[in-house]
Structure formats: C-alpha cells, structure tokens
Coordinates of C-alpha atoms in Angstrom, one line a residue:
M273 CA 32.8 8.1 -18.4
T274 CA 33.8 6.5 -15.1
G275 CA 31.8 7.4 -12.1
R276 CA 33.4 9.0 -9.1
R277 CA 32.5 8.1 -5.5
S278 CA 31.5 10.7 -3.1
T279 CA 32.4 10.0 0.5
A280 CA 29.9 12.6 1.8
L281 CA 27.1 11.2 -0.3
T282 CA 28.0 7.6 0.8
I283 CA 27.9 8.7 4.5
G284 CA 24.6 10.5 3.9
M285 CA 23.0 7.5 2.3
A286 CA 24.2 5.3 5.1
V287 CA 22.7 7.6 7.7
L288 CA 19.4 7.6 5.8
L289 CA 19.5 3.8 5.6
I290 CA 20.0 3.5 9.3
Y291 CA 17.3 6.1 10.0
F292 CA 14.7 4.1 8.0
L293 CA 15.7 0.6 9.1
L294 CA 16.2 1.3 12.8
P295 CA 12.4 1.3 13.7
L296 CA 12.0 -2.0 11.8
F297 CA 15.0 -3.5 13.6
W298 CA 13.6 -2.3 17.0
L299 CA 10.2 -3.9 16.1
F300 CA 11.9 -7.2 15.3
V301 CA 14.0 -7.2 18.4
A302 CA 11.0 -6.2 20.6
S303 CA 8.9 -9.0 19.2
T304 CA 11.4 -11.6 20.3
K305 CA 11.2 -10.6 24.0
T306 CA 9.1 -11.7 26.9
V307 CA 7.0 -9.2 28.7
G308 CA 9.6 -8.8 31.5
D309 CA 12.5 -8.5 29.1
L310 CA 10.6 -5.9 27.1
F311 CA 10.9 -3.4 30.0
S312 CA 14.2 -4.6 31.6
S313 CA 16.6 -5.2 28.7
F314 CA 18.2 -2.8 26.2
G315 CA 15.7 -1.8 23.5
L316 CA 18.0 -2.3 20.5
W317 CA 19.4 -5.7 21.3
F318 CA 18.1 -9.2 22.0
A319 CA 17.4 -10.5 25.5
H320 CA 18.7 -13.8 26.8
D321 CA 15.5 -15.6 26.1
I322 CA 14.2 -15.5 22.5
S323 CA 10.4 -15.7 22.6
L324 CA 9.6 -14.8 19.0
F325 CA 7.6 -17.9 18.1
S326 CA 5.7 -18.0 21.4
N327 CA 4.8 -14.3 21.0
I328 CA 3.6 -15.0 17.5
K329 CA 1.5 -17.9 18.6
Q330 CA -0.1 -15.9 21.4
T331 CA -0.9 -13.0 19.0
V332 CA -2.4 -15.3 16.4
T333 CA -4.5 -17.3 18.8
N334 CA -5.6 -14.5 21.1
D335 CA -9.3 -13.8 21.5
G336 CA -10.5 -16.6 19.3
W337 CA -7.9 -16.1 16.4
V338 CA -9.2 -12.6 15.8
F339 CA -5.8 -11.4 14.6
T340 CA -6.0 -13.8 11.6
R341 CA -9.5 -12.4 10.8
W342 CA -8.1 -8.8 10.9
M343 CA -5.2 -9.8 8.7
G344 CA -7.5 -11.5 6.2
N345 CA -9.7 -8.4 6.1
T346 CA -6.6 -6.2 5.5
V347 CA -5.4 -8.5 2.6
F348 CA -8.8 -8.4 1.0
Y349 CA -9.2 -4.6 1.3
A350 CA -5.7 -3.9 0.1
V351 CA -5.6 -6.3 -2.8
V352 CA -9.0 -5.4 -4.2
S353 CA -8.4 -1.7 -3.7
A354 CA -4.9 -1.7 -5.2
G355 CA -5.9 -3.8 -8.2
G356 CA -9.0 -1.7 -8.9
A357 CA -7.2 1.6 -8.5
A358 CA -4.3 0.5 -10.7
F359 CA -6.6 -0.6 -13.5
L360 CA -8.7 2.6 -13.3
C361 CA -5.6 4.8 -13.2
A362 CA -4.1 3.0 -16.2
L363 CA -7.3 3.4 -18.1
G364 CA -7.7 7.1 -17.2
G365 CA -4.1 7.9 -17.6
Y366 CA -4.0 6.3 -21.0
G367 CA -7.1 8.3 -22.1
F368 CA -5.6 11.6 -20.9
A369 CA -2.3 10.9 -22.6
K370 CA -3.4 9.6 -26.0
Y371 CA -6.8 11.2 -26.7
R372 CA -7.5 14.8 -27.4
F373 CA -10.9 16.0 -26.4
R374 CA -12.6 19.2 -25.2
G375 CA -11.9 19.8 -21.5
N376 CA -8.8 17.5 -21.4
G377 CA -6.6 20.2 -19.8
A378 CA -9.3 21.4 -17.4
M379 CA -10.1 17.9 -16.2
F380 CA -6.4 17.0 -15.8
G381 CA -6.0 20.2 -13.9
A382 CA -8.8 19.1 -11.6
V383 CA -6.9 15.9 -11.0
L384 CA -3.8 17.8 -10.0
G385 CA -5.9 19.9 -7.7
A386 CA -7.3 16.8 -6.1
I387 CA -3.8 15.7 -5.2
M388 CA -3.5 18.7 -2.9
V389 CA -6.6 17.8 -0.9
P390 CA -5.6 15.7 2.2
T391 CA -7.6 12.5 2.5
T392 CA -8.5 13.2 6.1
A393 CA -10.4 16.3 5.0
L394 CA -12.6 14.0 2.9
A395 CA -13.2 11.4 5.6
I396 CA -16.3 13.0 7.1
P397 CA -18.0 13.9 3.8
T398 CA -17.3 10.4 2.6
Y399 CA -18.9 9.0 5.8
L400 CA -22.0 11.1 5.4
L401 CA -22.3 10.1 1.7
F402 CA -21.9 6.4 2.5
S403 CA -24.2 6.6 5.4
K404 CA -27.0 7.9 3.1
A405 CA -26.2 5.0 0.7
G406 CA -26.3 2.4 3.5
L407 CA -22.7 1.3 2.9
V408 CA -21.3 2.2 6.4
N409 CA -20.0 -0.9 8.2
T410 CA -19.5 -2.9 5.0
P411 CA -16.3 -3.7 3.1
L412 CA -17.4 -1.4 0.3
A413 CA -16.9 1.5 2.7
I414 CA -13.2 0.8 2.6
I415 CA -12.7 -0.4 -0.9
L416 CA -14.7 2.3 -2.9
P417 CA -12.8 5.3 -1.5
S418 CA -9.5 3.6 -2.1
L419 CA -10.3 3.1 -5.8
V420 CA -9.9 6.9 -6.3
S421 CA -6.3 7.8 -6.6
P422 CA -5.6 11.2 -8.1
F423 CA -1.8 10.8 -7.7
G424 CA -2.0 7.4 -9.4
L425 CA -4.0 8.9 -12.3
Y426 CA -1.4 11.7 -12.7
L427 CA 1.5 9.2 -12.6
M428 CA -0.1 7.0 -15.2
R429 CA -0.9 9.9 -17.5
I430 CA 2.8 11.0 -17.4
Y431 CA 4.0 7.5 -17.9
A432 CA 1.7 6.6 -20.7
Q433 CA 2.7 9.7 -22.6
D434 CA 6.1 8.2 -23.5
A435 CA 5.6 4.5 -22.7
V436 CA 3.0 3.9 -25.4
P437 CA 4.3 5.2 -28.8
D438 CA 1.7 6.8 -31.1
G439 CA 3.1 4.7 -34.0
I440 CA 2.0 1.5 -32.4
I441 CA -1.5 2.8 -31.7
E442 CA -1.9 4.0 -35.3
A443 CA -0.6 0.7 -36.6
A444 CA -3.1 -1.2 -34.6
R445 CA -5.9 1.1 -35.8
I446 CA -4.8 0.5 -39.4
D447 CA -5.0 -3.3 -38.7
G448 CA -8.6 -2.8 -37.7
A449 CA -8.3 -3.0 -33.9
G450 CA -10.8 -1.2 -31.8
E451 CA -9.8 1.3 -29.0
F452 CA -10.5 -1.1 -26.1
R453 CA -8.6 -3.9 -27.9
I454 CA -5.7 -1.6 -28.4
F455 CA -5.7 -0.8 -24.7
F456 CA -6.0 -4.3 -23.4
Q457 CA -3.8 -6.1 -25.9
V458 CA -1.2 -3.5 -26.7
A459 CA -1.0 -0.6 -24.3
L460 CA -1.6 -2.5 -21.1
R461 CA 1.6 -4.5 -21.4
M462 CA 3.6 -1.4 -22.1
L463 CA 2.1 0.3 -19.0
A464 CA 3.0 -2.6 -16.7
P465 CA 5.9 -0.9 -14.8
G466 CA 3.7 2.2 -14.1
I467 CA 0.7 0.0 -13.1
V468 CA 2.9 -1.9 -10.6
T469 CA 4.0 1.4 -9.2
V470 CA 0.5 2.6 -8.6
L471 CA -0.5 -0.9 -7.4
L472 CA 2.2 -0.8 -4.7
F473 CA 1.4 2.8 -3.6
T474 CA -2.3 2.0 -3.3
L475 CA -1.5 -1.3 -1.6
V476 CA 0.6 0.4 1.1
A477 CA -1.9 3.3 1.5
T478 CA -4.8 0.9 2.0
W479 CA -2.8 -1.5 4.2
N480 CA -1.8 1.3 6.5
N481 CA -5.1 3.2 6.4
Y482 CA -6.4 3.8 9.9
F483 CA -8.7 6.8 10.0
L484 CA -11.1 5.8 7.2
P485 CA -11.8 2.2 8.7
L486 CA -12.0 3.8 12.2
I487 CA -15.0 6.0 11.2
M488 CA -16.6 3.6 8.7
L489 CA -16.5 0.3 10.7
N490 CA -18.0 -0.5 14.1
N491 CA -18.0 -4.3 13.7
P492 CA -14.7 -5.8 15.1
D493 CA -15.0 -8.7 12.6
L494 CA -14.6 -6.2 9.7
Y495 CA -11.6 -4.4 11.2
P496 CA -8.3 -4.2 9.3
I497 CA -5.1 -4.8 11.1
T498 CA -4.5 -1.1 11.9
V499 CA -7.8 -0.6 13.8
G500 CA -7.5 -4.0 15.4
L501 CA -4.0 -3.3 16.8
A502 CA -5.1 0.1 17.9
A503 CA -7.9 -1.5 19.9
W504 CA -5.4 -3.8 21.6
S505 CA -3.1 -0.8 22.2
S506 CA -6.0 1.0 23.9
Q507 CA -6.5 -2.0 26.2
A508 CA -2.8 -1.8 27.1
S509 CA -3.0 1.9 27.8
A510 CA -6.0 1.4 30.0
G511 CA -3.8 -0.3 32.6
G512 CA -4.4 -3.3 34.8
G513 CA -2.5 -6.5 35.3
T514 CA -2.6 -7.5 31.6
T515 CA -1.0 -4.3 30.3
G516 CA 2.3 -5.9 29.5
A517 CA 0.8 -9.0 28.0
V518 CA -1.4 -7.0 25.6
L519 CA 1.5 -4.7 24.7
S520 CA 3.5 -7.8 23.7
L521 CA 0.7 -8.8 21.4
V522 CA 0.6 -5.4 19.8
I523 CA 4.3 -5.4 19.1
A524 CA 4.3 -9.0 17.7
G525 CA 1.2 -8.1 15.7
S526 CA 2.8 -5.0 14.3
F527 CA 5.8 -7.1 13.2
L528 CA 3.6 -9.6 11.5
S529 CA 1.7 -6.9 9.7
V530 CA 4.7 -5.4 7.9
L531 CA 6.0 -8.8 6.6
P532 CA 3.4 -9.0 3.7
L533 CA 4.4 -5.4 2.5
I534 CA 8.0 -6.3 2.5
A535 CA 7.3 -9.5 0.5
A536 CA 5.2 -7.5 -2.0
F537 CA 8.0 -5.0 -2.6
L538 CA 10.5 -7.8 -3.1
L539 CA 8.3 -9.7 -5.5
L540 CA 7.2 -6.7 -7.6
Q541 CA 10.3 -4.5 -7.7
R542 CA 11.7 -6.2 -10.8
Y543 CA 8.8 -4.7 -12.8
W544 CA 10.1 -1.3 -12.0
Q545 CA 13.5 -2.0 -13.5
S546 CA 12.4 -3.4 -16.8
G547 CA 10.4 -1.6 -19.5
L548 CA 8.1 -4.2 -21.1
A549 CA 7.9 -2.0 -24.2
A550 CA 11.6 -2.4 -25.1
G551 CA 11.9 -3.2 -28.7
G552 CA 8.2 -2.6 -29.4
V553 CA 9.1 0.0 -32.1
K554 CA 11.8 -0.7 -34.6
A555 CA 14.0 2.0 -35.7

C-alpha cells in the first residue's frame, strides 16, 4: 500500500515544528548579542556584532566560575537520578509484568493513582520528611525523590509485558538460571529501549527541576543550574546599573544549559528505534 500525503497534515506539522523550535532559536540569537543589541535590535535575528563566545566566557567565569559548579551539580543530580530511576522502574515493571502475586492489581492501581498526584503537592511533605532525617541541604535531598517515578514504572510494566517473552523466561528457568540472573542477563537487554525512554524522561525532569531544589537547598554551591540562573535573574530584576549585564549572563547560561539535553537526545534516540529483542524467539 502506498502512502498518501496530506497537505493539511504537513502544514500542521510545520506549524508545530516552528512553535516548538522558535523559543530555542530566539534563545540562540539572543545569546549572540551584546547588552545594547539585546534591547535595540530585532529579537528574532542577529545583530551586527556577534558576541556569542564573549558572552559564554563571561557567563562561565562570572562570580568565581560558579556557573561551572552549578552545571556540574546539575549533571550529577540528573545522571544519578535518571540512572537509578530507570533501573528501579525496570526492576519493578518487570516484576509487575511477569510475576503473579497477591495484591498485584491493587499495587499497580496505586502506582496509576500516584501518577495523578502533582509533584508540587508532595514538595512540602517531602521537605518535612527530609528535614527530620537531616538530609536537607544535601545532594540526597534532590536525588532520592527523583528516584521515584510512577510514570516510569507504569511505562516499564507495559513495555515488559510484550518485550520479554514468557518462553525465554521459562527456557532460562529450565536451564537452571535464578530469577535475578534471568533479569540481569536476559530481560535487561530486551528492556533497553524502554529503559532509555525512562532514562531520558527522568533526566529531563531532574535537569529542569526548580521547585524541589529551591526548597531543599540553601547553599549556593549545591544549586543546580535552574536555581542558579533564577538567582541571577532575580539580580537582574532588582534593577541597578548591572541589570543588562546580568540579563545577558542569564540568557547565555540558559542557552548553555539546554545543549547537554539536546546531545543526550541525539545520542540515545537510536535505542528507541531498535528492539534489542528482535530475533530472540525463533518461530
């Protein structure tokens, strides 16, 4: 069957593409401008003087290289949280999908209910709990809540249901493999595309998380990039002679902060397109 092109659908997709890429394009253009050009030139096109590298240098070296510290904190929080959440979701989703035990349906229903709870509603109770445990103003205050991903668990349960054939599990059991060995040596490879999906979702959520670090951290050396740039933005909003200069730092810093996420998507997207379990079961 040959596919037919829809002009209306093509136009709609083009409009959506422009809608999503326009803010990123504006951010790139604004990060190439000097403070004066930022307010005097057209917002969606470049000025006569391209100051991208000088703006980046000022952003990185400002206030004793604090931006690099914030970026390092963000990378640490996001990578540890995403890796831990992806592993726990894979383990839990595989268990829900392939084992039958009392309370399976009720527990999975509780997971579905947890998806409906907004994370902001849990921020204050989480803060009170971590305060009692003495974990406030530590990296664990950001990492531990990020390890819990009800949506990721739901996604992995649905994915594991079909991605890991029951025949392969039974064959491994007949060969004498234990349950954990089956998971780590057989199922984990088959779950790789789903794991990468949860990994990226959690990576983006932790990278862009603002409210949780804002209430959990009061040491600027522990700030992620979101809270750090918000602090600079507050300085710019406060007024004074340095308002334009600080605003330029915020824009350049925002542009730098999205580059690692773009790189992560470009590097990991191929795992979405290939099922690693292809050919695992012979007809």
